[in-house]
Amino acid sequence: MAILPILKYPDPRLRQISKPVTAFDEELAALALDLRETMINAPGSGLAAPQVDQPLRIIVVDDTGEDEAYGEKVLTLINPKIVAAEGEQIYKEGCLSVVELQSDVRRSAEVTVEAQDVSGQKFVVTASGRKAVILQHEIDHLDGVLFLDRISRLKKEMYRKKLLKTQKMAKNT
Ligand SMILES: [Zn+2]
């Protein structure tokens, strides 16, 4: 297992459309474990394979229950697809690829997701609240979409400017 480096916005590789997984082999199982370890190490609520420069449709999602320790339960979804969505919620999101920004994002309140496990077995997850947010956020990554694309243009522009300034300052020191 390994902790993989996470790409940071505005890296263009975050905009790639990830390819469906077709080989359910040892390599896939190893990548899924690395994603899990990388997410827990960060620590984060979810991680998508393109964030570690592997443009494949794989996501991991923190599934810790109220009385459980973080990292105990992580869902791995291969080729996840939202098949049903209902209602609306606004939730403050952040992203391991978007440093120092948290912002309210409007998403579906409940989603049903079809996916496969590392052996190719199909399963269905229905989630609401935080878990529904993470699933939608991570599946967005597979299509090159960041939560930044779902906030106001003004907020996004302010963030870009702030980021440029920080990068300039880092170069000068
Ligand atoms: Zn993210």
Short mmCIF file of N, CA and C and ligand atoms in Angstrom, two decimals:
data_model
loop_
_atom_site.label_atom_id
_atom_site.label_comp_id
_atom_site.label_asym_id
_atom_site.label_seq_id
_atom_site.Cartn_x
_atom_site.Cartn_y
_atom_site.Cartn_z
N MET A 1 0.84 -1.19 0.00
CA MET A 1 0.00 0.00 0.00
C MET A 1 0.88 1.25 0.00
N ALA A 2 0.32 2.30 -0.52
CA ALA A 2 1.09 3.53 -0.60
C ALA A 2 0.19 4.75 -0.49
N ILE A 3 0.79 5.81 0.05
CA ILE A 3 0.08 7.09 0.07
C ILE A 3 0.48 7.84 -1.19
N LEU A 4 -0.51 8.18 -2.00
CA LEU A 4 -0.22 8.79 -3.30
C LEU A 4 -0.34 10.31 -3.22
N PRO A 5 0.47 11.03 -4.01
CA PRO A 5 0.34 12.49 -4.03
C PRO A 5 -0.99 12.91 -4.66
N ILE A 6 -1.63 13.91 -4.06
CA ILE A 6 -2.93 14.38 -4.54
C ILE A 6 -2.75 15.63 -5.40
N LEU A 7 -3.28 15.59 -6.62
CA LEU A 7 -3.20 16.74 -7.53
C LEU A 7 -3.99 17.91 -6.95
N LYS A 8 -3.46 19.11 -7.15
CA LYS A 8 -4.12 20.30 -6.62
C LYS A 8 -4.60 21.21 -7.75
N TYR A 9 -5.80 21.77 -7.57
CA TYR A 9 -6.31 22.78 -8.48
C TYR A 9 -5.30 23.90 -8.61
N PRO A 10 -5.02 24.47 -9.78
CA PRO A 10 -5.68 24.26 -11.08
C PRO A 10 -4.99 23.23 -12.00
N ASP A 11 -4.48 22.17 -11.47
CA ASP A 11 -3.85 21.15 -12.31
C ASP A 11 -4.84 20.64 -13.38
N PRO A 12 -4.47 20.75 -14.68
CA PRO A 12 -5.43 20.37 -15.74
C PRO A 12 -5.80 18.88 -15.71
N ARG A 13 -4.99 18.07 -15.06
CA ARG A 13 -5.32 16.63 -15.00
C ARG A 13 -6.59 16.37 -14.20
N LEU A 14 -6.97 17.33 -13.35
CA LEU A 14 -8.22 17.19 -12.59
C LEU A 14 -9.44 17.32 -13.50
N ARG A 15 -9.22 17.80 -14.73
CA ARG A 15 -10.32 18.02 -15.67
C ARG A 15 -10.55 16.85 -16.62
N GLN A 16 -9.72 15.83 -16.51
CA GLN A 16 -9.86 14.67 -17.40
C GLN A 16 -11.17 13.92 -17.12
N ILE A 17 -11.73 13.33 -18.17
CA ILE A 17 -12.88 12.44 -17.99
C ILE A 17 -12.30 11.05 -17.76
N SER A 18 -12.63 10.46 -16.63
CA SER A 18 -12.05 9.16 -16.29
C SER A 18 -12.73 8.03 -17.07
N LYS A 19 -11.94 6.99 -17.33
CA LYS A 19 -12.42 5.86 -18.12
C LYS A 19 -13.05 4.78 -17.23
N PRO A 20 -14.06 4.08 -17.74
CA PRO A 20 -14.64 2.98 -16.96
C PRO A 20 -13.58 1.89 -16.70
N VAL A 21 -13.71 1.24 -15.55
CA VAL A 21 -12.83 0.13 -15.21
C VAL A 21 -13.37 -1.12 -15.90
N THR A 22 -12.48 -1.84 -16.60
CA THR A 22 -12.93 -3.06 -17.27
C THR A 22 -12.21 -4.28 -16.73
N ALA A 23 -11.02 -4.08 -16.12
CA ALA A 23 -10.25 -5.22 -15.60
C ALA A 23 -10.32 -5.23 -14.07
N PHE A 24 -10.98 -6.25 -13.53
CA PHE A 24 -11.10 -6.37 -12.07
C PHE A 24 -10.00 -7.29 -11.57
N ASP A 25 -8.78 -6.77 -11.61
CA ASP A 25 -7.61 -7.59 -11.31
C ASP A 25 -6.89 -7.11 -10.05
N GLU A 26 -5.72 -7.67 -9.83
CA GLU A 26 -4.94 -7.31 -8.63
C GLU A 26 -4.52 -5.85 -8.65
N GLU A 27 -4.24 -5.36 -9.84
CA GLU A 27 -3.82 -3.96 -9.97
C GLU A 27 -4.92 -3.02 -9.50
N LEU A 28 -6.16 -3.35 -9.85
CA LEU A 28 -7.30 -2.55 -9.43
C LEU A 28 -7.45 -2.60 -7.91
N ALA A 29 -7.35 -3.81 -7.35
CA ALA A 29 -7.48 -3.96 -5.89
C ALA A 29 -6.41 -3.15 -5.17
N ALA A 30 -5.20 -3.15 -5.72
CA ALA A 30 -4.09 -2.40 -5.10
C ALA A 30 -4.35 -0.90 -5.17
N LEU A 31 -4.85 -0.44 -6.32
CA LEU A 31 -5.14 1.00 -6.46
C LEU A 31 -6.25 1.41 -5.49
N ALA A 32 -7.27 0.56 -5.35
CA ALA A 32 -8.38 0.86 -4.43
C ALA A 32 -7.85 0.99 -2.99
N LEU A 33 -6.93 0.12 -2.61
CA LEU A 33 -6.35 0.19 -1.26
C LEU A 33 -5.50 1.44 -1.09
N ASP A 34 -4.76 1.80 -2.12
CA ASP A 34 -3.95 3.02 -2.07
C ASP A 34 -4.83 4.26 -1.93
N LEU A 35 -5.95 4.26 -2.65
CA LEU A 35 -6.88 5.40 -2.57
C LEU A 35 -7.41 5.54 -1.15
N ARG A 36 -7.76 4.39 -0.59
CA ARG A 36 -8.30 4.36 0.76
C ARG A 36 -7.27 4.90 1.76
N GLU A 37 -6.04 4.41 1.62
CA GLU A 37 -4.98 4.84 2.54
C GLU A 37 -4.67 6.33 2.37
N THR A 38 -4.66 6.78 1.13
CA THR A 38 -4.38 8.19 0.84
C THR A 38 -5.47 9.09 1.43
N MET A 39 -6.73 8.64 1.31
CA MET A 39 -7.84 9.44 1.86
C MET A 39 -7.74 9.51 3.39
N ILE A 40 -7.48 8.37 4.01
CA ILE A 40 -7.42 8.34 5.48
C ILE A 40 -6.25 9.17 5.99
N ASN A 41 -5.13 9.09 5.27
CA ASN A 41 -3.94 9.85 5.67
C ASN A 41 -4.15 11.37 5.57
N ALA A 42 -4.98 11.79 4.61
CA ALA A 42 -5.12 13.23 4.32
C ALA A 42 -5.50 14.10 5.54
N PRO A 43 -6.50 13.87 6.36
CA PRO A 43 -7.61 12.95 6.16
C PRO A 43 -8.72 13.62 5.37
N GLY A 44 -9.48 12.80 4.65
CA GLY A 44 -10.58 13.37 3.87
C GLY A 44 -11.84 12.54 3.99
N SER A 45 -12.91 13.04 3.39
CA SER A 45 -14.20 12.33 3.44
C SER A 45 -14.39 11.45 2.21
N GLY A 46 -13.58 11.71 1.21
CA GLY A 46 -13.71 10.94 -0.02
C GLY A 46 -12.55 11.25 -0.93
N LEU A 47 -12.33 10.38 -1.91
CA LEU A 47 -11.25 10.61 -2.86
C LEU A 47 -11.60 9.89 -4.16
N ALA A 48 -11.25 10.51 -5.27
CA ALA A 48 -11.51 9.90 -6.57
C ALA A 48 -10.17 9.64 -7.26
N ALA A 49 -10.11 8.55 -8.02
CA ALA A 49 -8.85 8.15 -8.65
C ALA A 49 -8.19 9.26 -9.48
N PRO A 50 -8.95 10.07 -10.25
CA PRO A 50 -8.27 11.12 -11.02
C PRO A 50 -7.52 12.12 -10.14
N GLN A 51 -7.88 12.23 -8.87
CA GLN A 51 -7.16 13.16 -7.97
C GLN A 51 -5.74 12.68 -7.68
N VAL A 52 -5.49 11.40 -7.92
CA VAL A 52 -4.12 10.90 -7.76
C VAL A 52 -3.55 10.52 -9.14
N ASP A 53 -4.07 11.22 -10.17
CA ASP A 53 -3.58 11.07 -11.53
C ASP A 53 -3.80 9.66 -12.10
N GLN A 54 -4.90 9.04 -11.73
CA GLN A 54 -5.30 7.75 -12.30
C GLN A 54 -6.70 7.95 -12.87
N PRO A 55 -6.80 8.32 -14.15
CA PRO A 55 -8.12 8.66 -14.70
C PRO A 55 -9.01 7.44 -14.95
N LEU A 56 -9.41 6.81 -13.85
CA LEU A 56 -10.29 5.63 -13.90
C LEU A 56 -11.47 5.89 -12.97
N ARG A 57 -12.62 5.25 -13.30
CA ARG A 57 -13.84 5.53 -12.52
C ARG A 57 -13.87 4.73 -11.22
N ILE A 58 -13.09 5.22 -10.25
CA ILE A 58 -13.02 4.61 -8.92
C ILE A 58 -13.10 5.73 -7.88
N ILE A 59 -13.95 5.53 -6.87
CA ILE A 59 -13.98 6.49 -5.76
C ILE A 59 -13.99 5.74 -4.43
N VAL A 60 -13.47 6.39 -3.40
CA VAL A 60 -13.62 5.86 -2.03
C VAL A 60 -14.34 6.92 -1.21
N VAL A 61 -15.19 6.46 -0.31
CA VAL A 61 -16.06 7.34 0.46
C VAL A 61 -16.03 6.92 1.93
N ASP A 62 -15.77 7.89 2.79
CA ASP A 62 -15.80 7.62 4.23
C ASP A 62 -17.22 7.25 4.63
N ASP A 63 -17.35 6.15 5.34
CA ASP A 63 -18.69 5.67 5.72
C ASP A 63 -18.75 5.42 7.22
N THR A 64 -18.01 6.25 7.97
CA THR A 64 -17.94 6.09 9.42
C THR A 64 -19.28 6.42 10.08
N GLY A 65 -19.75 5.50 10.89
CA GLY A 65 -20.99 5.74 11.62
C GLY A 65 -20.70 6.55 12.87
N GLU A 66 -21.77 6.93 13.58
CA GLU A 66 -21.62 7.82 14.73
C GLU A 66 -20.70 7.30 15.83
N ASP A 67 -20.77 6.01 16.12
CA ASP A 67 -19.98 5.47 17.23
C ASP A 67 -18.71 4.76 16.76
N GLU A 68 -18.32 5.00 15.53
CA GLU A 68 -17.15 4.32 14.99
C GLU A 68 -15.99 5.29 14.82
N ALA A 69 -14.78 4.72 14.78
CA ALA A 69 -13.59 5.55 14.60
C ALA A 69 -13.39 5.82 13.12
N TYR A 70 -12.95 7.03 12.81
CA TYR A 70 -12.69 7.42 11.42
C TYR A 70 -11.71 6.43 10.76
N GLY A 71 -12.03 6.03 9.55
CA GLY A 71 -11.14 5.15 8.81
C GLY A 71 -11.52 3.68 8.91
N GLU A 72 -12.45 3.38 9.85
CA GLU A 72 -12.85 1.98 10.02
C GLU A 72 -13.67 1.49 8.85
N LYS A 73 -14.54 2.38 8.35
CA LYS A 73 -15.41 1.99 7.26
C LYS A 73 -15.22 2.91 6.07
N VAL A 74 -14.76 2.33 4.98
CA VAL A 74 -14.59 3.10 3.75
C VAL A 74 -15.27 2.31 2.63
N LEU A 75 -16.12 2.98 1.89
CA LEU A 75 -16.79 2.34 0.76
C LEU A 75 -15.93 2.54 -0.49
N THR A 76 -15.76 1.47 -1.25
CA THR A 76 -15.06 1.59 -2.54
C THR A 76 -16.09 1.36 -3.64
N LEU A 77 -16.18 2.30 -4.54
CA LEU A 77 -17.15 2.17 -5.64
C LEU A 77 -16.42 2.24 -6.97
N ILE A 78 -16.60 1.19 -7.76
CA ILE A 78 -16.01 1.14 -9.10
C ILE A 78 -17.13 1.41 -10.10
N ASN A 79 -16.85 2.24 -11.09
CA ASN A 79 -17.85 2.62 -12.11
C ASN A 79 -19.17 3.09 -11.48
N PRO A 80 -19.11 4.00 -10.49
CA PRO A 80 -20.35 4.44 -9.85
C PRO A 80 -21.20 5.30 -10.78
N LYS A 81 -22.50 5.16 -10.65
CA LYS A 81 -23.43 5.91 -11.49
C LYS A 81 -24.65 6.28 -10.67
N ILE A 82 -25.02 7.56 -10.68
CA ILE A 82 -26.23 7.98 -9.97
C ILE A 82 -27.43 7.58 -10.82
N VAL A 83 -28.28 6.73 -10.25
CA VAL A 83 -29.43 6.26 -11.02
C VAL A 83 -30.73 6.91 -10.56
N ALA A 84 -30.71 7.52 -9.37
CA ALA A 84 -31.88 8.26 -8.91
C ALA A 84 -31.43 9.36 -7.96
N ALA A 85 -32.10 10.49 -8.00
CA ALA A 85 -31.78 11.61 -7.12
C ALA A 85 -33.06 12.30 -6.74
N GLU A 86 -33.11 12.77 -5.50
CA GLU A 86 -34.34 13.39 -5.01
C GLU A 86 -34.04 14.54 -4.07
N GLY A 87 -34.87 15.56 -4.09
CA GLY A 87 -34.79 16.66 -3.13
C GLY A 87 -33.57 17.54 -3.34
N GLU A 88 -33.32 18.37 -2.33
CA GLU A 88 -32.25 19.35 -2.44
C GLU A 88 -31.66 19.60 -1.07
N GLN A 89 -30.37 19.82 -0.98
CA GLN A 89 -29.74 20.21 0.28
C GLN A 89 -28.56 21.13 -0.03
N ILE A 90 -28.21 21.94 0.96
CA ILE A 90 -27.02 22.79 0.83
C ILE A 90 -26.06 22.37 1.93
N TYR A 91 -24.82 22.09 1.53
CA TYR A 91 -23.85 21.54 2.46
C TYR A 91 -22.51 22.23 2.22
N LYS A 92 -21.78 22.51 3.30
CA LYS A 92 -20.48 23.16 3.15
C LYS A 92 -19.44 22.11 2.74
N GLU A 93 -18.87 22.29 1.56
CA GLU A 93 -17.93 21.30 1.03
C GLU A 93 -16.51 21.84 0.96
N GLY A 94 -15.58 20.91 1.03
CA GLY A 94 -14.19 21.20 0.77
C GLY A 94 -13.68 20.10 -0.14
N CYS A 95 -12.42 20.16 -0.53
CA CYS A 95 -11.89 19.14 -1.44
C CYS A 95 -10.39 19.03 -1.22
N LEU A 96 -9.89 17.80 -1.22
CA LEU A 96 -8.45 17.60 -1.01
C LEU A 96 -7.63 18.20 -2.15
N SER A 97 -8.28 18.46 -3.29
CA SER A 97 -7.57 19.05 -4.43
C SER A 97 -7.75 20.56 -4.51
N VAL A 98 -8.56 21.11 -3.64
CA VAL A 98 -8.80 22.56 -3.65
C VAL A 98 -8.43 23.09 -2.26
N VAL A 99 -7.21 23.59 -2.14
CA VAL A 99 -6.71 23.95 -0.81
C VAL A 99 -7.41 25.19 -0.26
N GLU A 100 -7.61 25.15 1.04
CA GLU A 100 -8.10 26.31 1.79
C GLU A 100 -9.38 26.94 1.24
N LEU A 101 -10.31 26.13 0.81
CA LEU A 101 -11.61 26.70 0.46
C LEU A 101 -12.72 25.76 0.90
N GLN A 102 -13.70 26.36 1.56
CA GLN A 102 -14.91 25.62 1.88
C GLN A 102 -16.05 26.49 1.44
N SER A 103 -17.05 25.88 0.83
CA SER A 103 -18.15 26.70 0.35
C SER A 103 -19.44 25.89 0.29
N ASP A 104 -20.56 26.58 0.48
CA ASP A 104 -21.86 25.92 0.38
C ASP A 104 -22.11 25.49 -1.06
N VAL A 105 -22.59 24.26 -1.21
CA VAL A 105 -22.93 23.75 -2.53
C VAL A 105 -24.33 23.15 -2.47
N ARG A 106 -25.12 23.42 -3.50
CA ARG A 106 -26.47 22.87 -3.57
C ARG A 106 -26.44 21.55 -4.34
N ARG A 107 -26.95 20.50 -3.72
CA ARG A 107 -26.97 19.19 -4.38
C ARG A 107 -28.26 18.46 -4.04
N SER A 108 -28.39 17.25 -4.61
CA SER A 108 -29.56 16.43 -4.28
C SER A 108 -29.48 15.97 -2.83
N ALA A 109 -30.65 15.84 -2.21
CA ALA A 109 -30.71 15.44 -0.80
C ALA A 109 -30.49 13.94 -0.65
N GLU A 110 -30.98 13.19 -1.63
CA GLU A 110 -30.85 11.73 -1.56
C GLU A 110 -30.47 11.20 -2.93
N VAL A 111 -29.52 10.27 -2.95
CA VAL A 111 -29.14 9.67 -4.23
C VAL A 111 -29.07 8.15 -4.12
N THR A 112 -29.34 7.52 -5.23
CA THR A 112 -29.13 6.08 -5.33
C THR A 112 -28.04 5.87 -6.37
N VAL A 113 -27.02 5.12 -5.96
CA VAL A 113 -25.85 4.93 -6.81
C VAL A 113 -25.65 3.44 -7.09
N GLU A 114 -25.48 3.13 -8.35
CA GLU A 114 -25.13 1.76 -8.74
C GLU A 114 -23.64 1.71 -8.97
N ALA A 115 -22.99 0.66 -8.48
CA ALA A 115 -21.54 0.56 -8.64
C ALA A 115 -21.13 -0.91 -8.63
N GLN A 116 -19.83 -1.13 -8.76
CA GLN A 116 -19.28 -2.49 -8.65
C GLN A 116 -18.22 -2.47 -7.56
N ASP A 117 -18.00 -3.62 -6.93
CA ASP A 117 -16.90 -3.71 -5.97
C ASP A 117 -15.63 -4.14 -6.71
N VAL A 118 -14.52 -4.31 -5.97
CA VAL A 118 -13.24 -4.59 -6.64
C VAL A 118 -13.24 -5.93 -7.38
N SER A 119 -14.22 -6.79 -7.07
CA SER A 119 -14.26 -8.06 -7.80
C SER A 119 -15.25 -7.99 -8.98
N GLY A 120 -15.89 -6.82 -9.14
CA GLY A 120 -16.78 -6.66 -10.28
C GLY A 120 -18.24 -6.90 -9.93
N GLN A 121 -18.49 -7.28 -8.69
CA GLN A 121 -19.86 -7.54 -8.22
C GLN A 121 -20.66 -6.23 -8.16
N LYS A 122 -21.86 -6.25 -8.73
CA LYS A 122 -22.68 -5.03 -8.72
C LYS A 122 -23.37 -4.85 -7.37
N PHE A 123 -23.50 -3.59 -6.93
CA PHE A 123 -24.29 -3.30 -5.73
C PHE A 123 -24.90 -1.90 -5.85
N VAL A 124 -25.82 -1.63 -4.95
CA VAL A 124 -26.55 -0.35 -4.98
C VAL A 124 -26.44 0.30 -3.60
N VAL A 125 -26.16 1.60 -3.56
CA VAL A 125 -26.13 2.36 -2.31
C VAL A 125 -27.16 3.47 -2.40
N THR A 126 -27.97 3.61 -1.37
CA THR A 126 -28.85 4.77 -1.27
C THR A 126 -28.39 5.57 -0.07
N ALA A 127 -28.20 6.88 -0.26
CA ALA A 127 -27.67 7.70 0.82
C ALA A 127 -28.35 9.06 0.85
N SER A 128 -28.38 9.63 2.05
CA SER A 128 -28.88 11.00 2.19
C SER A 128 -27.87 11.77 3.04
N GLY A 129 -28.11 13.08 3.23
CA GLY A 129 -27.24 13.89 4.07
C GLY A 129 -25.81 13.92 3.58
N ARG A 130 -24.87 13.85 4.53
CA ARG A 130 -23.45 14.00 4.23
C ARG A 130 -22.96 12.96 3.22
N LYS A 131 -23.39 11.70 3.41
CA LYS A 131 -22.92 10.64 2.53
C LYS A 131 -23.38 10.87 1.08
N ALA A 132 -24.59 11.40 0.93
CA ALA A 132 -25.10 11.71 -0.41
C ALA A 132 -24.25 12.82 -1.05
N VAL A 133 -23.83 13.77 -0.21
CA VAL A 133 -22.99 14.88 -0.71
C VAL A 133 -21.65 14.32 -1.19
N ILE A 134 -21.03 13.47 -0.36
CA ILE A 134 -19.71 12.94 -0.73
C ILE A 134 -19.81 12.13 -2.02
N LEU A 135 -20.83 11.29 -2.12
CA LEU A 135 -20.99 10.48 -3.34
C LEU A 135 -21.09 11.38 -4.58
N GLN A 136 -21.89 12.43 -4.50
CA GLN A 136 -22.07 13.32 -5.66
C GLN A 136 -20.78 14.07 -5.96
N HIS A 137 -20.09 14.52 -4.91
CA HIS A 137 -18.83 15.26 -5.07
C HIS A 137 -17.78 14.37 -5.76
N GLU A 138 -17.65 13.13 -5.28
CA GLU A 138 -16.61 12.25 -5.84
C GLU A 138 -16.94 11.80 -7.26
N ILE A 139 -18.21 11.54 -7.52
CA ILE A 139 -18.60 11.12 -8.88
C ILE A 139 -18.37 12.28 -9.85
N ASP A 140 -18.58 13.51 -9.40
CA ASP A 140 -18.26 14.69 -10.22
C ASP A 140 -16.79 14.66 -10.68
N HIS A 141 -15.89 14.28 -9.77
CA HIS A 141 -14.46 14.23 -10.11
C HIS A 141 -14.20 13.33 -11.32
N LEU A 142 -14.98 12.27 -11.45
CA LEU A 142 -14.78 11.32 -12.55
C LEU A 142 -15.11 11.95 -13.90
N ASP A 143 -15.90 13.04 -13.85
CA ASP A 143 -16.23 13.75 -15.08
C ASP A 143 -15.47 15.08 -15.18
N GLY A 144 -14.43 15.21 -14.35
CA GLY A 144 -13.60 16.42 -14.41
C GLY A 144 -14.27 17.64 -13.80
N VAL A 145 -15.29 17.43 -12.98
CA VAL A 145 -16.01 18.54 -12.37
C VAL A 145 -15.57 18.72 -10.92
N LEU A 146 -15.29 19.97 -10.54
CA LEU A 146 -14.90 20.28 -9.16
C LEU A 146 -16.03 21.04 -8.47
N PHE A 147 -16.06 21.00 -7.13
CA PHE A 147 -17.15 21.71 -6.44
C PHE A 147 -17.09 23.21 -6.72
N LEU A 148 -15.91 23.69 -7.11
CA LEU A 148 -15.73 25.09 -7.52
C LEU A 148 -16.65 25.47 -8.67
N ASP A 149 -16.95 24.47 -9.51
CA ASP A 149 -17.80 24.73 -10.68
C ASP A 149 -19.26 24.88 -10.27
N ARG A 150 -19.54 24.53 -9.02
CA ARG A 150 -20.93 24.57 -8.56
C ARG A 150 -21.18 25.71 -7.58
N ILE A 151 -20.19 26.60 -7.41
CA ILE A 151 -20.41 27.77 -6.55
C ILE A 151 -20.51 29.01 -7.44
N SER A 152 -20.79 30.17 -6.85
CA SER A 152 -20.99 31.36 -7.68
C SER A 152 -19.69 31.75 -8.39
N ARG A 153 -19.85 32.38 -9.55
CA ARG A 153 -18.70 32.79 -10.35
C ARG A 153 -17.82 33.76 -9.56
N LEU A 154 -18.47 34.63 -8.79
CA LEU A 154 -17.75 35.63 -8.00
C LEU A 154 -16.86 34.96 -6.96
N LYS A 155 -17.43 33.98 -6.25
CA LYS A 155 -16.66 33.27 -5.22
C LYS A 155 -15.48 32.54 -5.84
N LYS A 156 -15.73 31.94 -6.99
CA LYS A 156 -14.68 31.18 -7.68
C LYS A 156 -13.56 32.12 -8.11
N GLU A 157 -13.94 33.28 -8.62
CA GLU A 157 -12.96 34.27 -9.08
C GLU A 157 -12.12 34.78 -7.91
N MET A 158 -12.78 35.04 -6.77
CA MET A 158 -12.07 35.50 -5.59
C MET A 158 -11.05 34.46 -5.14
N TYR A 159 -11.47 33.20 -5.21
CA TYR A 159 -10.57 32.11 -4.81
C TYR A 159 -9.37 32.01 -5.74
N ARG A 160 -9.62 32.13 -7.04
CA ARG A 160 -8.53 32.06 -8.03
C ARG A 160 -7.50 33.15 -7.79
N LYS A 161 -8.00 34.35 -7.49
CA LYS A 161 -7.11 35.49 -7.25
C LYS A 161 -6.26 35.26 -6.01
N LYS A 162 -6.91 34.77 -4.97
CA LYS A 162 -6.22 34.52 -3.71
C LYS A 162 -5.12 33.46 -3.91
N LEU A 163 -5.48 32.45 -4.70
CA LEU A 163 -4.54 31.35 -4.96
C LEU A 163 -3.32 31.85 -5.74
N LEU A 164 -3.56 32.68 -6.75
CA LEU A 164 -2.46 33.25 -7.55
C LEU A 164 -1.51 34.06 -6.69
N LYS A 165 -2.11 34.84 -5.77
CA LYS A 165 -1.34 35.69 -4.88
C LYS A 165 -0.44 34.83 -3.99
N THR A 166 -1.01 33.75 -3.44
CA THR A 166 -0.25 32.86 -2.57
C THR A 166 0.89 32.20 -3.33
N GLN A 167 0.60 31.82 -4.59
CA GLN A 167 1.64 31.17 -5.40
C GLN A 167 2.77 32.14 -5.70
N LYS A 168 2.42 33.40 -5.97
CA LYS A 168 3.44 34.42 -6.24
C LYS A 168 4.31 34.64 -5.03
N MET A 169 3.65 34.72 -3.85
CA MET A 169 4.39 34.93 -2.62
C MET A 169 5.33 33.77 -2.33
N ALA A 170 4.88 32.57 -2.66
CA ALA A 170 5.70 31.38 -2.41
C ALA A 170 6.94 31.41 -3.31
N LYS A 171 6.77 31.94 -4.53
CA LYS A 171 7.90 32.03 -5.46
C LYS A 171 8.93 33.04 -4.99
N ASN A 172 8.44 34.10 -4.34
CA ASN A 172 9.34 35.17 -3.90
C ASN A 172 10.11 34.82 -2.64
N THR A 173 9.74 33.77 -1.96
CA THR A 173 10.44 33.47 -0.71
C THR A 173 11.40 32.29 -0.89
ZN ZN B 1 -12.91 16.66 -4.20
#
